[in-house]
């Protein structure tokens, strides 16, 4: 046998089939048969955090880019950023940062396209083409990106591909869906959306509180107040947020009342559920009352404008795409004890967080991947409960799911196409969505409802 080491290939497989356009709902009833809560079932999206435990932190970015077939770019970027934070790599070359932004903007446009097919087919096609063109220009010709590396990106951009991306954005700018953003109602307009969520809104921002999908800060806005959103470093995530259902597919994270929220301070306030995504982006910049659909349209326009700024920046064509000190930081890293790194990105569905804790030799000992879907589940549960307790029709249930936009095919179902599987539970859920009611409820009865 050869003395050379033989590379070992490890295959990770998730045996879970998700039917297109089907939404699974857990319906809880009291002893009188009255609905007490309706929750969106996330069991089809199992936690994958544990798969990364025991792996080398430096190997994780190659795994994270394939964690989600719908959102591979945001997982790729969040994973690389978490590794950078873990190793103390913060000096990302300007050109590399622009390339990452180009990739992120392209991913958002590509993802949003499915949301607009039913209302503007040509606009959706233009979105998809522009998104793909931006990602190609950033160095991702295929669905799964291999662009970012700790300290920067792999390669410079191709001028020809940049030119093609500019042309695709020009075409997108002439579509009706972009031009209609200027006609969106003001938050206090008569037909403005009635927002009943009473938790927090969270979005990624820069140090000045401006929306920045690849920023290093989180802005938190509190419902029912006129105060500005509070800002804190994304690296503080582990001490600010806890899961009320640790490890569950629906972890229901909250901001802990025992911690200060941001520079203004909120000591002594209760732990709150929160939401993320297009609506939250508008709330944190003090544009309240924007409907989920209009918030998506605003995100579309903001992303197109962001991409145009990146393409127009002369440093995008620079040659310096990776910090030469990154390799030294990795080589000299001291993992005596444990260290943690946090990577965040505000993607098309909202905030995605990767947190890695590593011990000796950079081996991951603990990992948390907090998806927008998981963070928005409490909001979706409240909307579904309001709809079904109030005798709402199927259309209202569909609109609730579209608003929270879970990372499942059903969230892109055209009106009237979504189907539902109602899983009936005897026994009310406990503690206002802070514990797992499945522990005390009887085994569910599954009732399928289709249209």
Coordinates of C-alpha atoms in Angstrom, one line a residue:
X1 CA 0.0 0.0 0.0
X2 CA 1.3 3.4 -0.8
X3 CA 2.5 5.5 2.1
X4 CA 0.7 8.5 0.7
X5 CA -2.5 9.6 2.4
X6 CA -5.6 8.8 0.5
X7 CA -8.2 11.6 0.4
X8 CA -11.6 10.6 1.9
X9 CA -14.8 11.9 0.4
X10 CA -17.7 12.3 2.8
X11 CA -21.3 12.3 1.5
X12 CA -23.9 14.1 3.5
X13 CA -27.5 13.3 2.5
X14 CA -30.8 14.6 3.7
X15 CA -33.6 12.2 3.0
X16 CA -36.5 14.6 3.1
X17 CA -38.8 15.2 0.1
X18 CA -40.8 18.5 0.1
X19 CA -43.9 18.6 -2.1
X20 CA -44.0 21.8 -4.3
X21 CA -46.6 24.3 -3.1
X22 CA -47.7 22.3 -0.1
X23 CA -47.7 24.0 3.3
X24 CA -47.8 21.9 6.5
X25 CA -49.6 23.5 9.4
X26 CA -49.9 22.4 13.0
X27 CA -53.4 23.2 14.4
X28 CA -53.7 23.2 18.2
X29 CA -57.2 23.0 19.8
X30 CA -58.4 23.2 23.4
X31 CA -60.8 20.8 25.0
X32 CA -63.7 22.5 23.4
X33 CA -62.2 22.2 19.9
X34 CA -61.4 25.9 19.6
X35 CA -58.2 26.7 17.8
X36 CA -55.6 28.1 20.2
X37 CA -52.6 28.2 17.8
X38 CA -51.7 27.5 14.2
X39 CA -48.0 27.0 13.6
X40 CA -46.1 26.5 10.3
X41 CA -44.4 23.1 10.4
X42 CA -40.6 23.4 9.8
X43 CA -39.8 19.7 10.3
X44 CA -39.1 19.5 6.6
X45 CA -36.2 21.9 7.2
X46 CA -34.1 20.0 9.8
X47 CA -31.3 21.7 11.7
X48 CA -28.0 21.1 9.9
X49 CA -25.8 22.8 12.5
X50 CA -24.6 19.5 13.9
X51 CA -23.2 18.4 10.6
X52 CA -20.4 21.0 10.9
X53 CA -19.4 20.0 14.4
X54 CA -16.1 18.2 14.3
X55 CA -15.1 19.7 11.0
X56 CA -12.1 22.0 10.4
X57 CA -13.4 25.6 10.4
X58 CA -11.4 26.4 7.3
X59 CA -13.2 23.5 5.4
X60 CA -16.7 24.8 6.3
X61 CA -17.1 27.4 3.5
X62 CA -16.9 24.6 0.9
X63 CA -19.8 22.9 2.8
X64 CA -22.0 25.9 3.5
X65 CA -22.3 26.9 -0.1
X66 CA -24.4 23.7 -0.6
X67 CA -26.5 23.9 2.5
X68 CA -29.5 25.4 0.7
X69 CA -30.4 24.9 -2.9
X70 CA -32.6 28.1 -2.8
X71 CA -30.1 30.4 -1.1
X72 CA -26.6 29.1 -1.7
X73 CA -25.0 32.5 -2.0
X74 CA -26.1 33.8 1.3
X75 CA -24.9 30.7 3.1
X76 CA -21.6 30.9 1.2
X77 CA -21.0 34.5 2.3
X78 CA -22.2 34.1 5.8
X79 CA -20.0 31.0 6.3
X80 CA -16.8 32.7 5.0
X81 CA -17.5 35.8 7.1
X82 CA -17.9 33.6 10.2
X83 CA -14.6 32.0 9.5
X84 CA -13.0 35.5 9.1
X85 CA -14.4 36.6 12.4
X86 CA -13.2 33.4 14.0
X87 CA -9.6 34.0 12.8
X88 CA -9.6 37.8 13.4
X89 CA -9.4 38.6 9.6
X90 CA -11.0 42.0 9.1
X91 CA -9.0 43.8 6.5
X92 CA -10.9 42.8 3.3
X93 CA -9.6 44.6 0.2
X94 CA -12.1 47.1 -1.2
X95 CA -12.1 45.3 -4.6
X96 CA -12.9 42.0 -2.9
X97 CA -15.7 43.6 -0.9
X98 CA -17.3 45.0 -4.0
X99 CA -17.1 41.6 -5.7
X100 CA -18.9 40.0 -2.7
X101 CA -21.5 42.7 -2.9
X102 CA -22.0 42.1 -6.6
X103 CA -22.5 38.4 -5.8
X104 CA -25.0 39.1 -3.0
X105 CA -27.0 41.6 -5.1
X106 CA -27.2 39.1 -8.0
X107 CA -28.4 36.4 -5.6
X108 CA -31.2 38.7 -4.3
X109 CA -32.4 39.6 -7.8
X110 CA -32.3 36.0 -8.9
X111 CA -34.3 34.9 -5.8
X112 CA -36.9 37.7 -6.0
X113 CA -37.7 36.8 -9.6
X114 CA -40.0 34.0 -8.6
X115 CA -42.0 36.4 -6.5
X116 CA -43.0 38.5 -9.5
X117 CA -43.8 35.9 -12.2
X118 CA -47.5 36.1 -11.6
X119 CA -47.7 39.9 -11.7
X120 CA -45.0 40.8 -14.3
X121 CA -43.7 37.9 -16.2
X122 CA -41.3 40.0 -18.4
X123 CA -40.1 41.9 -15.3
X124 CA -39.4 38.6 -13.6
X125 CA -37.4 37.3 -16.5
X126 CA -35.4 40.5 -16.6
X127 CA -34.7 40.1 -12.8
X128 CA -33.6 36.6 -13.3
X129 CA -31.3 37.5 -16.2
X130 CA -29.8 40.5 -14.3
X131 CA -29.3 38.4 -11.2
X132 CA -27.4 35.7 -13.1
X133 CA -25.4 38.3 -15.0
X134 CA -24.3 39.9 -11.7
X135 CA -23.3 36.5 -10.2
X136 CA -21.3 35.6 -13.3
X137 CA -19.5 38.9 -13.2
X138 CA -18.6 38.2 -9.5
X139 CA -17.2 34.8 -10.5
X140 CA -20.1 32.4 -10.0
X141 CA -21.1 31.0 -13.4
X142 CA -23.0 28.1 -11.8
X143 CA -25.7 27.9 -9.2
X144 CA -23.4 27.1 -6.3
X145 CA -20.8 29.8 -5.8
X146 CA -17.1 29.4 -5.2
X147 CA -16.2 33.1 -4.9
X148 CA -15.3 34.2 -1.4
X149 CA -12.3 33.0 0.6
X150 CA -11.1 34.1 4.1
X151 CA -9.6 37.5 3.5
X152 CA -11.2 38.3 0.1
X153 CA -12.2 36.5 -3.1
X154 CA -10.6 34.0 -5.4
X155 CA -10.2 36.1 -8.6
X156 CA -10.6 39.5 -10.2
X157 CA -13.6 40.3 -12.3
X158 CA -13.9 39.9 -16.1
X159 CA -14.5 43.3 -17.8
X160 CA -16.7 41.7 -20.5
X161 CA -18.9 40.0 -17.8
X162 CA -19.2 43.4 -16.0
X163 CA -20.4 45.0 -19.2
X164 CA -23.0 42.3 -19.7
X165 CA -24.2 42.8 -16.1
X166 CA -24.5 46.5 -16.7
X167 CA -26.6 45.9 -19.8
X168 CA -28.9 43.4 -18.0
X169 CA -29.5 46.0 -15.2
X170 CA -30.4 48.6 -17.9
X171 CA -33.0 46.3 -19.2
X172 CA -34.4 45.7 -15.7
X173 CA -34.6 49.4 -15.1
X174 CA -37.1 49.8 -17.9
X175 CA -39.5 47.1 -16.6
X176 CA -42.8 48.1 -15.1
X177 CA -42.1 46.4 -11.8
X178 CA -39.1 48.7 -11.1
X179 CA -40.8 51.9 -12.2
X180 CA -43.9 51.1 -10.1
X181 CA -41.8 51.3 -6.9
X182 CA -41.9 55.1 -7.2
X183 CA -45.7 54.8 -6.9
X184 CA -45.8 52.8 -3.7
X185 CA -48.2 54.2 -1.1
X186 CA -46.7 56.1 1.8
X187 CA -46.9 54.4 5.2
X188 CA -49.9 56.5 6.3
X189 CA -51.8 56.0 3.1
X190 CA -55.4 54.7 3.5
X191 CA -54.6 51.4 1.9
X192 CA -51.4 50.9 3.9
X193 CA -50.9 47.4 5.3
X194 CA -52.1 46.8 8.9
X195 CA -49.2 45.4 10.8
X196 CA -50.2 43.5 13.9
X197 CA -46.7 42.2 14.9
X198 CA -45.7 43.5 18.3
X199 CA -42.1 42.1 18.4
X200 CA -38.8 43.5 17.2
X201 CA -37.6 44.0 13.6
X202 CA -33.9 43.3 12.8
X203 CA -31.9 44.1 9.7
X204 CA -28.2 44.3 8.8
X205 CA -26.7 47.8 8.7
X206 CA -23.4 49.7 8.6
X207 CA -22.0 51.7 11.6
X208 CA -24.2 54.7 10.6
X209 CA -27.4 52.6 10.7
X210 CA -27.8 52.6 6.9
X211 CA -29.1 49.4 5.3
X212 CA -26.1 47.3 4.2
X213 CA -26.7 43.6 3.4
X214 CA -23.0 42.9 4.1
X215 CA -22.7 45.3 7.0
X216 CA -21.1 44.4 10.4
X217 CA -23.9 45.7 12.6
X218 CA -27.5 44.8 13.4
X219 CA -30.3 47.4 13.8
X220 CA -33.2 46.5 16.1
X221 CA -36.4 48.4 16.0
X222 CA -39.1 48.1 18.7
X223 CA -42.8 48.0 17.9
X224 CA -44.9 50.9 19.1
X225 CA -42.1 53.4 19.7
X226 CA -40.8 56.4 17.8
X227 CA -37.2 56.0 18.9
X228 CA -34.6 55.2 16.3
X229 CA -33.5 51.6 15.8
X230 CA -30.8 50.5 18.2
X231 CA -27.5 49.3 16.7
X232 CA -25.0 46.8 18.0
X233 CA -22.0 44.9 16.4
X234 CA -23.0 41.6 14.7
X235 CA -20.2 39.9 16.7
X236 CA -22.3 40.4 19.8
X237 CA -24.9 38.0 18.5
X238 CA -24.1 35.1 20.9
X239 CA -24.7 37.3 24.0
X240 CA -27.8 39.1 22.6
X241 CA -29.9 36.2 21.2
X242 CA -31.0 32.9 22.6
X243 CA -33.1 30.1 21.3
X244 CA -36.2 29.5 23.4
X245 CA -36.4 26.0 21.8
X246 CA -32.6 25.1 21.6
X247 CA -31.8 22.9 18.7
X248 CA -35.4 22.7 17.4
X249 CA -36.2 23.1 13.7
X250 CA -38.4 26.0 14.9
X251 CA -36.0 27.4 17.6
X252 CA -38.0 30.6 18.2
X253 CA -35.1 32.9 19.1
X254 CA -35.6 35.9 21.3
X255 CA -33.5 38.9 22.3
X256 CA -32.7 38.2 26.0
X257 CA -34.1 40.7 28.5
X258 CA -31.0 40.3 30.6
X259 CA -28.8 41.9 28.0
X260 CA -28.6 45.4 26.8
X261 CA -29.9 46.0 23.3
X262 CA -27.6 48.4 21.5
X263 CA -25.9 51.6 22.4
X264 CA -29.1 53.3 23.8
X265 CA -29.7 50.5 26.2
X266 CA -32.9 48.6 27.1
X267 CA -31.9 47.0 30.4
X268 CA -34.8 45.2 32.1
X269 CA -37.1 44.8 29.1
X270 CA -38.6 41.4 28.4
X271 CA -37.3 38.9 25.9
X272 CA -39.0 39.5 22.6
X273 CA -39.6 37.5 19.5
X274 CA -38.5 39.2 16.3
X275 CA -38.7 39.0 12.6
X276 CA -36.4 39.7 9.7
X277 CA -36.7 40.3 5.9
X278 CA -38.0 43.0 3.6
X279 CA -40.6 44.4 6.0
X280 CA -38.1 44.6 8.8
X281 CA -35.6 46.5 6.5
X282 CA -38.3 49.2 6.1
X283 CA -39.1 49.3 9.8
X284 CA -35.5 49.8 10.9
X285 CA -35.2 52.8 8.6
X286 CA -38.5 54.2 10.1
X287 CA -40.8 53.3 7.2
X288 CA -43.5 51.5 9.1
X289 CA -46.7 50.2 7.6
X290 CA -45.2 49.0 4.3
X291 CA -46.9 45.8 3.2
X292 CA -44.9 42.6 2.6
X293 CA -45.5 42.8 -1.2
X294 CA -44.4 46.4 -1.4
X295 CA -41.4 45.7 0.9
X296 CA -40.3 43.1 -1.6
X297 CA -40.7 45.6 -4.4
X298 CA -38.7 48.1 -2.5
X299 CA -36.0 45.5 -1.8
X300 CA -35.9 44.9 -5.6
X301 CA -35.4 48.5 -6.4
X302 CA -32.8 49.0 -3.6
X303 CA -30.9 45.9 -4.8
X304 CA -30.8 47.1 -8.4
X305 CA -29.6 50.5 -7.3
X306 CA -27.0 48.9 -5.1
X307 CA -25.7 46.7 -8.0
X308 CA -25.5 49.8 -10.3
X309 CA -23.3 51.6 -7.7
X310 CA -21.0 48.6 -7.4
X311 CA -20.6 48.2 -11.1
X312 CA -19.8 51.9 -11.5
X313 CA -17.1 51.8 -8.8
X314 CA -13.7 51.9 -10.5
X315 CA -12.2 49.7 -7.7
X316 CA -14.3 46.8 -8.8
X317 CA -11.7 46.2 -11.6
X318 CA -8.8 46.3 -9.1
X319 CA -6.2 43.6 -8.9
X320 CA -5.9 43.4 -5.1
X321 CA -8.6 40.8 -4.2
X322 CA -7.2 39.0 -1.0
X323 CA -5.5 40.2 2.1
X324 CA -2.0 38.8 2.1
X325 CA -2.1 38.8 5.9
X326 CA -5.0 36.4 6.1
X327 CA -2.8 33.3 5.7
X328 CA -0.6 34.6 8.5
X329 CA -3.6 35.2 10.8
X330 CA -4.8 31.7 10.1
X331 CA -1.4 30.1 10.7
X332 CA -0.8 32.0 14.0
X333 CA -4.3 31.6 15.4
X334 CA -4.3 30.7 19.1
X335 CA -7.3 28.4 19.8
X336 CA -6.3 27.8 23.4
X337 CA -9.7 27.4 25.0
X338 CA -12.5 28.3 22.5
X339 CA -13.1 31.1 20.1
X340 CA -16.3 32.1 18.3
X341 CA -16.9 33.8 15.0
X342 CA -20.1 35.3 13.6
X343 CA -21.0 35.9 10.0
X344 CA -24.2 37.7 8.9
X345 CA -25.8 38.8 5.7
X346 CA -29.2 40.3 4.9
X347 CA -30.4 38.1 2.0
X348 CA -33.6 38.1 0.0
X349 CA -35.5 36.6 2.9
X350 CA -33.7 38.5 5.6
X351 CA -31.0 38.0 8.2
X352 CA -28.9 34.8 8.0
X353 CA -26.5 34.1 10.8
X354 CA -23.7 31.6 11.0
X355 CA -21.9 31.2 14.3
X356 CA -19.0 28.8 14.7
X357 CA -17.1 28.0 18.0
X358 CA -13.8 26.3 17.5
X359 CA -11.4 24.6 19.9
X360 CA -8.0 23.0 19.4
X361 CA -6.6 23.1 15.9
X362 CA -9.6 25.1 14.6
X363 CA -12.0 22.2 15.0
X364 CA -15.6 23.3 15.3
X365 CA -17.1 22.3 18.6
X366 CA -20.4 24.2 18.4
X367 CA -22.3 25.7 15.5
X368 CA -25.5 27.7 15.1
X369 CA -27.1 28.5 11.7
X370 CA -30.1 30.8 12.1
X371 CA -32.1 31.1 8.9
X372 CA -34.6 33.8 8.1
X373 CA -37.3 31.1 7.9
X374 CA -36.6 30.0 11.5
X375 CA -36.5 33.6 12.8
X376 CA -39.8 34.5 11.1
X377 CA -41.6 31.4 12.3
X378 CA -43.1 33.1 15.4
X379 CA -44.4 35.9 13.2
X380 CA -45.9 33.5 10.8
X381 CA -47.4 31.5 13.6
X382 CA -49.1 34.6 14.9
X383 CA -50.4 35.6 11.5
X384 CA -51.8 32.1 10.8
X385 CA -53.4 31.9 14.3
X386 CA -55.1 35.3 13.7
X387 CA -56.4 34.2 10.4
X388 CA -57.8 30.8 11.4
X389 CA -59.1 31.8 14.8
X390 CA -60.9 34.7 13.1
X391 CA -62.4 32.3 10.6
X392 CA -60.1 33.5 7.8
X393 CA -60.3 32.0 4.4
X394 CA -57.5 30.1 2.5
X395 CA -56.5 33.3 0.8
X396 CA -55.6 34.9 4.1
X397 CA -53.5 31.8 5.1
X398 CA -51.7 32.1 1.7
X399 CA -51.0 35.8 2.2
X400 CA -49.5 35.1 5.7
X401 CA -47.1 32.5 4.2
X402 CA -46.2 34.8 1.4
X403 CA -45.5 37.6 3.9
X404 CA -43.1 35.5 6.1
X405 CA -41.6 33.8 2.9
X406 CA -40.3 30.5 4.4
X407 CA -37.5 28.9 2.4
X408 CA -39.8 26.3 0.8
X409 CA -41.4 26.1 -2.7
X410 CA -44.9 26.9 -1.2
X411 CA -43.8 30.5 -0.6
X412 CA -43.7 31.1 -4.3
X413 CA -47.0 29.5 -5.1
X414 CA -49.3 31.6 -7.3
X415 CA -52.7 32.7 -5.7
X416 CA -55.0 29.7 -5.4
X417 CA -52.4 27.1 -6.1
X418 CA -51.0 26.5 -2.6
X419 CA -52.2 23.3 -0.8
X420 CA -52.3 22.7 2.9
X421 CA -51.8 19.7 5.2
X422 CA -53.4 20.4 8.5
X423 CA -51.9 18.4 11.4
X424 CA -54.5 18.5 14.2
X425 CA -53.2 18.4 17.8
X426 CA -55.4 17.9 20.9
X427 CA -54.1 20.2 23.7
X428 CA -53.0 23.8 23.7
X429 CA -49.4 24.8 23.1
X430 CA -47.8 26.1 26.3
X431 CA -46.2 29.4 27.3
X432 CA -47.1 31.6 24.4
X433 CA -44.8 30.1 21.9
X434 CA -41.8 29.7 24.3
X435 CA -41.8 26.0 24.7
X436 CA -42.4 23.0 22.4
X437 CA -46.0 22.2 22.7
X438 CA -45.5 18.9 21.0
X439 CA -44.1 17.5 24.3
X440 CA -47.5 17.8 26.0
X441 CA -49.9 17.4 23.0
X442 CA -51.4 14.2 21.9
X443 CA -50.1 12.6 18.7
X444 CA -51.3 14.7 15.7
X445 CA -54.1 13.8 13.4
X446 CA -53.2 14.7 9.8
X447 CA -55.9 16.2 7.6
X448 CA -55.1 17.1 4.1
X449 CA -56.9 20.1 2.6
X450 CA -56.4 21.0 -1.1
X451 CA -58.1 23.3 -3.4

